[in-house]
XYZ file of C-alpha atoms in Angstrom:
746
model
C -22.975 11.205 -31.830
C -24.821 8.033 -32.896
C -26.597 6.097 -30.141
C -24.639 3.297 -28.515
C -27.269 0.752 -29.588
C -28.810 0.828 -33.031
C -31.113 -2.119 -32.490
C -31.316 -4.815 -29.871
C -31.128 -8.390 -31.116
C -30.312 -10.392 -28.041
C -28.712 -13.807 -28.427
C -27.855 -16.477 -25.889
C -24.238 -15.522 -25.310
C -21.934 -17.447 -23.010
C -21.408 -17.478 -19.223
C -17.663 -16.871 -19.403
C -16.006 -14.480 -18.955
C -18.026 -12.496 -16.461
C -18.828 -8.868 -17.183
C -19.387 -7.016 -20.464
C -16.934 -8.295 -23.072
C -16.440 -6.722 -26.502
C -15.312 -9.327 -29.054
C -15.058 -7.072 -32.091
C -18.559 -7.894 -33.334
C -20.748 -7.390 -30.279
C -20.827 -7.530 -26.498
C -21.417 -10.527 -24.247
C -23.051 -9.728 -20.895
C -22.618 -12.172 -18.012
C -23.695 -11.803 -14.374
C -23.494 -14.267 -11.490
C -26.520 -14.562 -9.204
C -27.417 -17.833 -7.527
C -30.770 -16.688 -6.158
C -32.190 -14.272 -8.765
C -35.317 -15.150 -10.713
C -34.705 -12.759 -13.618
C -32.026 -10.285 -14.726
C -32.687 -7.269 -16.924
C -29.889 -5.489 -18.783
C -30.601 -1.736 -18.855
C -29.068 0.346 -21.625
C -28.540 4.097 -21.296
C -27.448 6.990 -23.474
C -23.766 7.890 -23.360
C -24.242 10.315 -20.492
C -25.953 7.617 -18.415
C -28.921 9.891 -17.721
C -31.597 8.423 -19.985
C -32.584 4.758 -19.978
C -33.049 3.527 -23.549
C -34.035 -0.084 -23.226
C -34.383 -3.068 -20.906
C -33.428 -6.484 -22.183
C -33.956 -9.673 -20.237
C -30.873 -11.870 -20.245
C -32.135 -15.048 -21.891
C -29.846 -17.753 -20.508
C -29.023 -19.073 -17.065
C -26.045 -21.438 -16.850
C -24.349 -22.603 -13.657
C -25.894 -19.727 -11.701
C -24.731 -17.221 -14.316
C -27.165 -15.081 -16.339
C -25.960 -14.179 -19.808
C -26.852 -12.783 -23.214
C -25.153 -11.349 -26.295
C -25.933 -8.097 -28.132
C -24.436 -8.031 -31.635
C -25.269 -4.315 -31.989
C -23.524 -3.229 -28.782
C -20.045 -1.772 -28.952
C -17.471 -0.012 -26.748
C -19.084 3.026 -25.203
C -22.325 1.226 -24.377
C -23.529 2.425 -20.973
C -25.413 -0.107 -18.890
C -26.585 -1.428 -15.536
C -28.759 -4.281 -14.259
C -32.081 -4.752 -12.527
C -32.146 -8.055 -10.703
C -35.410 -9.740 -9.710
C -35.801 -12.110 -6.803
C -37.208 -12.343 -3.283
C -37.015 -9.374 -0.944
C -36.673 -11.286 2.313
C -34.038 -9.563 4.487
C -34.627 -11.992 7.330
C -33.590 -14.805 4.977
C -30.637 -12.803 3.596
C -32.283 -11.780 0.293
C -32.532 -8.104 -0.710
C -33.499 -8.162 -4.390
C -35.239 -5.016 -5.595
C -35.583 -4.488 -9.367
C -36.442 -0.841 -8.780
C -32.777 -0.363 -7.971
C -30.259 -0.177 -10.773
C -27.138 -2.097 -9.777
C -23.580 -1.854 -11.057
C -21.955 -4.803 -12.790
C -19.234 -6.041 -10.361
C -17.044 -6.725 -13.419
C -17.575 -3.334 -15.104
C -14.214 -2.060 -16.348
C -15.317 1.572 -16.506
C -17.833 3.644 -14.564
C -19.837 6.627 -15.805
C -21.223 9.304 -13.499
C -21.208 9.704 -9.736
C -23.407 8.387 -6.986
C -25.927 10.969 -5.793
C -27.052 10.329 -2.250
C -30.835 10.129 -2.564
C -33.404 8.019 -0.670
C -34.054 6.152 -3.928
C -30.679 4.378 -3.804
C -31.772 2.434 -0.725
C -33.615 -0.851 -1.140
C -35.839 -0.085 1.827
C -37.767 3.074 2.645
C -35.242 5.401 4.232
C -36.406 6.496 7.649
C -38.095 3.167 8.286
C -36.535 -0.184 9.088
C -34.742 -2.257 6.474
C -37.614 -4.752 6.191
C -39.627 -2.241 4.160
C -39.504 -2.280 0.352
C -38.821 0.910 -1.623
C -40.333 1.217 -5.111
C -38.552 4.362 -6.312
C -36.243 4.086 -9.328
C -32.602 4.626 -8.347
C -31.227 4.873 -11.910
C -31.118 8.715 -12.068
C -28.836 8.774 -9.027
C -26.568 5.849 -9.849
C -23.249 5.554 -11.680
C -23.355 3.094 -14.586
C -20.959 0.694 -16.220
C -19.463 1.289 -19.643
C -18.195 -1.244 -22.175
C -14.557 -0.642 -23.093
C -12.311 -1.591 -25.954
C -9.306 -3.183 -24.218
C -6.920 -2.458 -27.102
C -3.813 -0.543 -26.056
C -0.333 -0.298 -27.556
C 2.232 -0.926 -24.841
C 5.182 -0.513 -27.187
C 8.505 -1.555 -25.688
C 7.264 -1.434 -22.080
C 8.588 -4.260 -19.921
C 7.988 -5.048 -16.242
C 11.036 -4.154 -14.094
C 10.821 -7.496 -12.191
C 12.772 -6.241 -9.176
C 13.960 -9.081 -6.887
C 12.412 -8.992 -3.429
C 15.749 -8.431 -1.694
C 16.280 -5.228 -3.687
C 12.719 -3.967 -3.320
C 12.086 -0.652 -1.543
C 8.406 0.309 -1.494
C 7.290 3.962 -1.714
C 3.692 4.410 -0.540
C 1.764 7.352 -1.971
C -1.608 8.683 -3.139
C -2.283 9.446 -6.801
C -4.087 12.697 -6.083
C -2.160 13.914 -3.062
C 1.295 13.339 -4.533
C 0.994 15.796 -7.418
C -1.858 18.096 -6.364
C 0.665 20.757 -5.281
C 3.544 19.763 -7.548
C 4.909 22.902 -9.238
C 6.193 21.055 -12.306
C 2.870 19.389 -13.116
C 0.469 21.465 -15.250
C -2.592 22.530 -13.303
C -5.034 20.367 -15.272
C -2.925 17.239 -14.689
C -2.371 17.614 -10.954
C -3.849 14.837 -8.864
C -4.225 12.454 -11.819
C -2.626 9.343 -13.267
C -1.210 11.559 -16.014
C 0.301 13.856 -13.396
C 1.988 10.969 -11.585
C 3.410 9.802 -14.911
C 5.049 13.162 -15.685
C 8.771 12.990 -16.332
C 9.589 15.462 -13.552
C 7.665 13.382 -11.015
C 9.057 10.041 -12.170
C 12.609 11.415 -12.243
C 12.291 12.559 -8.644
C 10.989 9.197 -7.430
C 13.724 7.376 -9.324
C 16.406 9.660 -7.898
C 15.542 8.526 -4.372
C 16.514 4.941 -5.171
C 13.164 3.343 -4.312
C 12.050 0.538 -6.619
C 8.253 0.270 -6.304
C 5.438 2.814 -6.087
C 2.543 1.582 -3.954
C -0.661 3.503 -4.673
C -3.507 3.900 -2.216
C -6.778 2.493 -3.638
C -7.541 3.488 -7.209
C -10.506 1.122 -7.723
C -13.796 2.961 -8.253
C -15.096 3.976 -4.830
C -17.911 5.904 -3.170
C -17.817 9.033 -1.041
C -19.573 8.272 2.230
C -22.758 10.249 2.787
C -21.843 11.196 6.365
C -18.599 12.754 5.087
C -20.355 14.579 2.252
C -22.813 16.020 4.761
C -19.866 17.533 6.664
C -18.193 18.914 3.533
C -15.496 16.228 3.670
C -14.658 13.374 1.327
C -13.276 9.831 1.403
C -9.753 10.846 0.423
C -7.999 7.525 0.949
C -10.548 5.569 -1.108
C -11.014 2.472 1.083
C -14.657 2.209 0.041
C -14.628 0.238 -3.209
C -17.676 -0.441 -5.360
C -15.915 -1.666 -8.526
C -12.927 -3.997 -8.502
C -12.172 -3.785 -12.220
C -12.607 -0.058 -12.889
C -10.008 2.635 -12.178
C -11.712 5.555 -10.489
C -12.381 8.294 -13.078
C -11.763 11.061 -10.533
C -8.038 10.297 -10.913
C -8.085 10.920 -14.657
C -7.367 14.218 -16.380
C -9.923 13.071 -18.972
C -12.365 10.726 -17.160
C -13.603 9.094 -20.370
C -10.043 7.902 -21.006
C -9.143 6.827 -17.476
C -8.439 3.298 -18.713
C -5.716 4.460 -21.113
C -4.392 7.121 -18.762
C -3.735 4.554 -16.044
C -1.882 2.342 -18.510
C 0.238 5.230 -19.738
C 1.219 6.005 -16.142
C 2.236 2.382 -15.577
C 4.271 2.377 -18.790
C 6.174 5.508 -17.768
C 6.922 4.178 -14.308
C 8.071 0.878 -15.799
C 10.311 2.686 -18.274
C 12.011 4.287 -15.278
C 12.522 0.894 -13.624
C 9.764 1.392 -11.053
C 7.254 -1.314 -10.207
C 3.602 -0.462 -9.538
C 1.806 -1.985 -6.527
C -1.884 -1.350 -5.898
C -3.483 -1.142 -2.479
C -6.656 -3.197 -2.979
C -9.774 -3.454 -0.828
C -11.428 -6.842 -1.298
C -12.548 -7.164 2.310
C -15.742 -5.085 2.106
C -17.742 -2.851 -0.241
C -19.297 0.611 -0.085
C -22.777 -0.806 0.582
C -22.374 -0.828 4.376
C -24.616 -2.795 6.715
C -28.348 -3.563 6.523
C -29.063 0.178 6.588
C -26.801 0.910 3.627
C -27.662 1.563 -0.021
C -28.252 -0.989 -2.778
C -25.556 -0.222 -5.337
C -24.341 -3.568 -6.676
C -23.614 -6.778 -4.753
C -26.494 -6.421 -2.291
C -29.043 -6.210 -5.082
C -27.409 -8.921 -7.211
C -27.100 -11.691 -4.611
C -26.745 -10.489 -1.044
C -26.679 -14.002 0.405
C -23.751 -15.053 -1.783
C -21.573 -11.955 -1.746
C -21.615 -11.099 1.966
C -20.940 -12.869 5.240
C -24.208 -12.772 7.174
C -24.998 -13.655 10.760
C -25.681 -17.412 10.692
C -28.568 -17.243 13.146
C -30.072 -14.068 11.666
C -29.019 -13.381 8.056
C -30.796 -10.045 8.104
C -27.608 -8.698 9.686
C -24.024 -8.588 8.422
C -20.853 -9.888 10.021
C -18.658 -6.830 10.501
C -15.064 -8.049 10.827
C -13.911 -5.010 8.830
C -15.446 -2.232 10.916
C -17.166 -0.851 7.814
C -20.544 -2.554 8.116
C -20.073 -5.604 5.900
C -17.570 -8.316 5.005
C -17.161 -9.995 1.632
C -17.875 -13.710 1.735
C -14.556 -15.225 0.718
C -15.935 -18.669 1.536
C -18.040 -18.545 -1.627
C -16.341 -19.873 -4.763
C -17.827 -17.179 -7.037
C -16.628 -14.405 -4.739
C -13.128 -15.897 -4.683
C -13.343 -16.118 -8.464
C -14.313 -12.450 -8.731
C -11.365 -11.365 -6.591
C -8.835 -13.516 -8.438
C -10.296 -12.444 -11.803
C -9.836 -8.842 -10.711
C -6.235 -9.430 -9.657
C -5.410 -11.192 -12.918
C -7.046 -8.385 -14.868
C -4.883 -5.736 -13.216
C -1.767 -7.863 -13.622
C -2.277 -8.869 -17.257
C -4.299 -6.050 -18.821
C -2.992 -3.148 -16.747
C 0.545 -4.513 -16.136
C 0.465 -4.008 -12.369
C 3.361 -5.697 -10.568
C 1.888 -6.405 -7.162
C -0.869 -5.875 -4.633
C -1.157 -4.822 -1.016
C -4.310 -6.322 0.521
C -6.136 -4.069 2.962
C -7.300 -6.038 6.038
C -5.845 -9.113 4.379
C -6.915 -11.470 7.154
C -10.499 -11.150 5.852
C -9.469 -12.828 2.613
C -8.608 -16.025 4.467
C -11.543 -16.131 6.855
C -13.846 -19.111 7.115
C -16.803 -19.418 9.451
C -14.444 -20.528 12.222
C -11.823 -17.811 11.676
C -8.546 -17.272 9.816
C -7.262 -20.243 7.827
C -3.731 -20.219 6.471
C -4.782 -22.863 3.930
C -7.769 -20.826 2.713
C -8.652 -21.374 -0.919
C -7.980 -17.776 -1.901
C -4.425 -17.818 -0.556
C -3.758 -21.116 -2.279
C -5.290 -19.851 -5.535
C -2.858 -16.960 -5.592
C 0.151 -19.194 -5.006
C -0.703 -21.705 -7.748
C -1.989 -19.190 -10.291
C 0.484 -18.844 -13.205
C -0.028 -15.059 -13.219
C -0.538 -14.102 -9.584
C 2.250 -16.319 -8.286
C 4.680 -14.027 -10.137
C 3.329 -10.804 -8.655
C 4.249 -9.280 -5.315
C 1.554 -10.187 -2.767
C 1.581 -8.110 0.429
C -0.972 -8.613 3.190
C -2.074 -6.230 5.880
C -2.320 -9.171 8.288
C -5.044 -8.014 10.638
C -8.734 -7.153 10.943
C -11.024 -6.412 13.897
C -12.702 -9.831 13.952
C -11.954 -12.692 16.368
C -8.374 -13.890 15.905
C -7.848 -11.111 13.398
C -4.212 -10.325 14.264
C -2.119 -12.632 12.071
C 1.332 -11.095 11.606
C 3.501 -13.953 10.357
C 0.478 -16.169 9.772
C 0.305 -16.030 5.984
C 1.692 -18.868 3.849
C 4.931 -18.919 1.840
C 4.950 -16.582 -1.137
C 3.255 -13.779 0.776
C 4.850 -10.709 2.350
C 3.182 -8.912 5.257
C 3.124 -5.481 6.813
C 4.987 -5.779 10.102
C 3.553 -3.406 12.700
C 5.776 -5.002 15.346
C 8.729 -3.450 13.526
C 6.959 -0.080 13.467
C 6.083 -0.047 17.149
C 9.455 -1.335 18.330
C 11.469 1.183 16.294
C 9.310 4.047 17.533
C 9.540 2.940 21.160
C 13.318 2.392 20.996
C 14.167 5.800 19.567
C 11.641 7.425 21.896
C 13.750 6.033 24.723
C 11.339 3.493 26.193
C 13.039 1.028 28.583
C 13.464 -2.702 28.047
C 13.366 -2.692 24.239
C 16.874 -3.962 23.418
C 16.005 -7.624 22.823
C 12.945 -6.891 20.731
C 14.869 -4.257 18.783
C 17.420 -6.889 17.786
C 14.662 -9.249 16.674
C 13.025 -6.597 14.482
C 16.325 -5.530 12.887
C 16.846 -9.176 11.917
C 13.589 -9.380 9.894
C 11.423 -10.592 12.778
C 12.414 -14.227 12.499
C 10.124 -15.003 15.433
C 7.189 -14.290 13.089
C 8.393 -15.164 9.603
C 11.156 -17.800 9.788
C 9.036 -20.839 8.975
C 8.095 -22.959 5.979
C 10.972 -21.637 3.906
C 9.844 -18.023 4.035
C 12.539 -15.406 3.504
C 13.384 -12.158 5.315
C 11.682 -10.142 2.578
C 8.348 -11.459 3.898
C 8.616 -8.802 6.625
C 7.561 -5.476 5.117
C 9.095 -3.036 7.566
C 7.731 0.460 8.019
C 7.904 3.319 10.491
C 4.971 5.287 9.084
C 2.207 4.694 6.551
C -0.789 6.590 5.224
C -2.651 5.606 8.391
C -1.061 7.492 11.280
C 1.519 10.197 11.856
C 3.981 11.186 9.160
C 7.630 10.863 10.183
C 7.899 14.586 10.894
C 4.789 14.529 13.058
C 6.009 11.408 14.862
C 8.921 13.422 16.293
C 6.911 16.666 16.683
C 3.714 15.667 18.493
C 2.937 13.669 21.608
C -0.781 13.703 20.840
C -2.952 13.505 17.749
C -4.622 16.657 16.459
C -7.529 15.498 14.311
C -9.942 18.353 14.955
C -10.300 19.007 11.220
C -11.997 15.605 10.836
C -15.091 16.885 12.612
C -15.163 14.199 15.310
C -13.864 16.264 18.248
C -10.475 14.558 17.959
C -11.965 11.212 18.987
C -10.916 9.409 15.804
C -7.466 8.009 15.113
C -5.149 6.082 17.432
C -4.011 7.716 20.647
C -1.131 5.318 21.324
C 1.413 6.320 18.690
C 4.777 5.849 20.463
C 5.537 9.404 19.416
C 7.701 12.011 21.150
C 7.700 15.718 20.408
C 11.307 16.239 21.582
C 10.161 18.756 24.187
C 7.713 21.010 22.336
C 4.288 20.125 20.933
C 4.105 21.030 17.261
C 6.007 23.746 15.379
C 8.901 25.478 17.127
C 11.764 27.870 16.422
C 13.992 26.349 19.115
C 17.181 25.313 17.268
C 18.026 22.540 19.738
C 14.588 20.961 19.408
C 14.736 21.251 15.636
C 18.188 19.644 15.529
C 17.038 16.772 17.741
C 13.948 16.186 15.616
C 16.021 16.087 12.442
C 18.412 13.579 14.009
C 15.510 11.440 15.208
C 14.114 11.386 11.664
C 17.484 10.213 10.383
C 17.685 7.577 13.115
C 14.301 6.165 12.198
C 14.985 6.265 8.467
C 18.377 4.579 8.837
C 16.855 1.886 11.058
C 14.167 1.270 8.444
C 16.406 1.201 5.390
C 19.288 -0.804 6.866
C 17.247 -3.450 8.691
C 16.810 -6.918 7.214
C 13.487 -7.300 5.405
C 11.638 -5.173 2.861
C 11.504 -1.461 3.717
C 8.474 0.701 2.944
C 8.842 4.479 2.926
C 5.861 6.824 3.165
C 6.020 9.426 0.398
C 7.111 12.781 1.741
C 8.849 11.356 4.799
C 12.112 11.678 2.921
C 11.844 15.455 3.263
C 9.755 15.753 6.413
C 6.182 16.235 5.199
C 3.714 17.215 7.920
C -0.023 16.767 8.411
C 0.032 19.189 11.363
C -0.469 16.369 13.837
C -3.426 14.722 12.080
C -2.913 10.961 12.303
C -6.133 9.955 10.540
C -6.371 12.167 7.450
C -8.681 9.753 5.599
C -11.192 12.526 4.884
C -8.823 15.410 4.159
C -8.593 16.005 0.416
C -6.729 19.259 0.936
C -3.396 20.720 2.021
C -3.384 18.539 5.148
C -2.874 15.420 3.021
C -1.361 16.775 -0.176
C 2.417 16.592 -0.449
C 3.961 20.041 -0.082
C 6.760 20.505 -2.610
C 7.856 23.877 -1.223
C 11.294 22.576 -0.257
C 13.741 24.313 2.029
C 17.367 23.514 2.793
C 16.451 21.309 5.746
C 14.078 19.215 3.622
C 16.660 18.751 0.885
C 19.300 17.634 3.380
C 16.970 14.955 4.739
C 16.084 13.722 1.248
C 19.768 13.505 0.340
C 20.362 11.506 3.516
C 17.647 9.047 2.445
C 19.310 8.681 -0.955
C 22.646 8.010 0.736
C 21.271 5.282 2.995
C 19.457 3.638 0.071
C 22.755 3.597 -1.854
C 24.297 1.761 1.090
C 21.495 -0.788 1.242
C 21.681 -1.561 -2.456
C 25.505 -1.617 -2.524
C 26.060 -4.052 0.362
C 24.296 -7.438 0.064
C 25.010 -8.038 3.764
C 22.311 -5.422 4.532
C 19.603 -7.336 2.629
C 20.341 -11.011 3.115
C 18.060 -13.712 1.735
C 18.535 -15.928 4.803
C 17.345 -15.272 8.322
C 20.098 -14.397 10.774
C 20.359 -16.818 13.670
C 23.414 -15.728 15.633
C 24.438 -19.373 15.906
C 28.098 -20.288 15.568
C 28.893 -22.240 12.395
C 31.832 -24.472 13.308
C 32.483 -25.505 9.701
C 32.925 -21.888 8.593
C 34.162 -20.610 11.979
C 31.699 -17.716 11.907
C 28.419 -16.413 13.323
C 26.213 -14.599 10.854
C 25.297 -11.926 13.400
C 26.672 -10.891 16.782
C 25.002 -8.481 19.158
C 27.529 -6.281 20.905
C 27.467 -4.167 24.028
C 29.232 -0.774 24.060
C 32.280 -2.622 25.425
C 32.501 -4.490 22.114
C 31.640 -7.815 23.747
C 28.772 -10.161 23.010
C 25.568 -9.387 24.863
C 24.740 -12.188 27.285
C 21.428 -13.372 28.700
C 21.202 -11.036 31.709
C 22.283 -8.058 29.605
C 19.397 -8.606 27.205
C 17.013 -8.122 30.103
C 18.569 -4.857 31.289
C 15.726 -2.292 31.080
C 18.243 0.560 30.952
C 20.228 -0.774 27.977
C 19.827 1.770 25.198
C 22.930 1.252 23.075
C 24.035 -1.878 21.220
C 25.712 -2.983 18.000
C 24.655 -5.394 15.265
C 27.716 -7.037 13.685
C 26.950 -8.653 10.312
C 29.808 -10.937 9.269
C 30.324 -10.993 5.507
C 31.881 -14.456 5.658
C 28.655 -16.087 6.866
C 26.830 -18.521 4.641
C 24.645 -16.465 2.275
C 22.658 -19.220 0.540
C 21.681 -22.835 1.096
C 25.113 -23.893 -0.126
C 27.443 -24.343 2.827
C 30.330 -22.140 1.861
C 31.605 -18.807 3.148
C 30.333 -15.683 1.450
C 32.567 -12.863 0.295
C 30.365 -9.984 1.403
C 31.568 -6.964 3.325
C 31.306 -7.045 7.106
C 29.109 -4.296 8.557
C 28.465 -2.923 12.017
C 25.327 -0.979 12.913
C 25.366 0.886 16.227
C 22.138 2.290 17.680
C 22.319 4.646 20.639
C 18.919 5.685 22.016
C 20.497 7.061 25.193
C 20.230 10.821 25.629
C 23.988 11.124 26.165
C 27.123 10.150 24.281
C 28.311 6.530 24.569
C 31.835 5.298 23.807
C 31.500 2.172 21.692
C 34.473 -0.203 21.309
C 34.796 -1.202 17.648
C 35.326 -4.973 17.590
C 38.362 -6.797 16.233
C 37.147 -9.254 13.592
C 38.595 -11.534 10.933
C 39.245 -9.941 7.554
C 40.369 -6.449 8.470
C 41.582 -4.114 11.175
C 40.051 -0.815 10.105
C 36.433 0.298 10.166
C 35.108 2.982 7.817
C 32.204 5.126 8.997
C 29.737 5.524 6.151
C 26.762 6.964 8.059
C 26.544 8.888 11.304
C 23.170 10.513 11.861
C 24.823 13.143 14.037
C 26.940 14.354 11.103
C 24.852 13.353 8.064
C 26.708 15.583 5.601
C 30.183 14.244 6.454
C 31.522 12.978 3.133
C 35.019 12.165 4.428
C 33.939 8.673 5.576
C 36.627 8.490 8.284
C 38.395 5.283 9.240
C 38.799 4.023 12.813
C 41.061 1.236 14.019
C 39.427 -1.869 15.407
C 39.785 -2.125 19.155
C 39.397 1.617 19.698
C 36.403 3.589 20.917
C 34.083 5.647 18.750
C 31.984 8.322 20.435
C 28.350 7.664 19.535
C 26.418 10.875 20.067
C 23.268 10.643 22.149
C 20.310 9.455 20.070
C 22.351 8.527 16.990
C 22.709 5.711 14.475
C 26.098 4.839 12.967
C 26.971 2.412 10.165
C 30.515 1.090 9.816
C 31.916 -1.212 7.130
C 35.122 -3.215 7.577
C 37.955 -2.342 5.186
C 39.233 -5.732 3.901
C 42.929 -6.434 4.214
C 43.431 -8.672 1.208
C 41.570 -6.857 -1.574
C 39.424 -3.851 -2.301
C 35.757 -4.283 -1.506
C 33.506 -4.386 -4.565
C 30.548 -3.303 -2.439
C 32.555 -0.391 -1.028
C 33.432 0.729 -4.547
C 29.752 0.569 -5.498
C 28.803 2.675 -2.498
C 31.485 5.322 -3.089
C 30.500 5.496 -6.748
C 26.868 5.889 -5.704
C 27.801 8.754 -3.398
C 29.728 10.401 -6.220
C 26.739 10.162 -8.557
C 24.532 11.664 -5.858
C 26.857 14.654 -5.610
C 26.839 15.114 -9.379
C 23.083 14.632 -9.747
C 21.240 16.287 -6.848
C 17.533 15.698 -6.339
C 15.647 16.992 -9.406
C 12.660 19.261 -9.001
C 10.945 21.507 -11.537
C 10.759 25.197 -10.806
C 7.391 26.872 -11.370
C 9.217 30.002 -12.479
C 11.074 28.259 -15.298
C 8.202 26.114 -16.492
C 7.320 22.445 -16.105
C 9.884 21.133 -18.565
C 12.946 22.747 -16.997
C 14.618 21.390 -13.917
C 16.733 22.875 -11.207
C 18.691 21.405 -8.354
C 17.339 22.018 -4.901
C 20.711 21.572 -3.306
């Protein structure tokens, strides 16, 4: 093939946009560094192994170095050498012997090889020393791309927040063992975009696929030394480049990611990326020089104010990005806009999101980055989800983000786990969490969807393990089981780990259904961990961040029990989407509205009466009802709604409880649509109001009131949804019949 550069004729270029930009005639190179004295552009052959030329960027404008190469084209492989003071005690760590990655590179070539040369100091000595070895042979490089791509008729699904159900998964782990995905496509963007995979996800009824980090990242050296890898990918080094390890053809990772997005969009599924803008893979003062540290350490990172040799570590990873610096905020927002506009991503989940709003004095709800996102014409129309905590001072900020943001709600997670485990004194908090945690989020016009509810996530036990293990079992991580959280609010139902005891198995299955029903029928935005719908296990490992193997990969070897659980999940999702009362856009208050003669929610004791003050404080109360009145005001307009009235009954007691079904306006008969004790009951029996219904020990039941005056539209939608489920069971390709043929697992 011809060389990427025929002849170098550098011109001045322009400072904007940052990065390497192909304009059809040449490539503009632009790099921010406020403290550099010189920047050299290094050009390599296509493999990235041989350095061809070094070109000094000729212009410096507003702290941006730039130049233009008319002979460069897509495919050009490059890096930078940045000159400046090496004064760690003043916060400067420039070392032109170290090749550094362009923070704006949209594609990476090659892998990082852990070698002493990639460190700016002499490894084995302190970080004040200066290392003169060339790191280029061991470094990945950037590559210029042609952004052209034909999207065709692809359109974003634009799912309203109140209908959103998030499905969290991992690109590699989701299809690595999928029998319908060809071997060479497993674990890739192309594999996730396969029709068989997309059809399965769609059949569940979820609306958004949230992917663990896919930005280019680095495998930690301490994991590599133990034969492990950074499976989750929370170790970013490039915020604009999809990681080539997730591509079937790494040179075409850019297009492969877009094709995956297009196929998910065609199926009506949104794509949300888990993004890591809180730290980088360069670690603390003893870490390597890969990009930001060698470009402008003092600007990119938060350093100790009294000793800038050292890094502020609010992330627990060694460093913290300096989101108080305008150019760093610009880089992050440029990255977000790039993924939203060029890659058609629909939303973002921000790892350790509190970091993004940190100033020198702590978290600031009015931080410039948060405000930028809300006023930006692109980002303000994406879904923005914060993980609202970090390990720094004042780092726990659930409910502290401004309007327009949603947040992971770990209070929901912990309360649901504790309630169904049978912990005492949880009734009042359980009611608060079921009602979208108004104590955290009902301010400044925020809506219930701001609470992203979850029972499990990638970090922690899977749902199956939550009801199968009292203790974590992380021995495979090589840290003597010291890593991972020990306080999981888990209960093994009497036996630790796998068992053949039919009573224990039955209880575990019911507990899974209880937790799933609580998640999917609570107010707020539910998030389901991929594989929980059929009981995926990690064998008790609650910190599988380094397990790129069968521990983390989704096991598609379904049995009857797994299929039954997945069908139950589909059924509950049909209910949620059919009945607007289960996903209201207004916070429930429980206050009596005299004008409409109704309370939007009532909390009932097993006697069918309203729970009073002293009863809320009863530590032994383990059964209550949540009555959602369909006549209650649904919007800001003061008029009665015409929604169905629903009753959710949660019994965490070990024994059966007789629950008196209340007499309410609008009907006299309740229809049971879900009972986790009899999940396959399709008769949907009716029960007269004012009579008792036997709630089995540790069970969740959902009733809907049959209206007297007319047939319920929502009820018709639900029954029709159940009928379609019966006619179209969960699709799954059989390895025996080939990847294009499907069979029903039911």
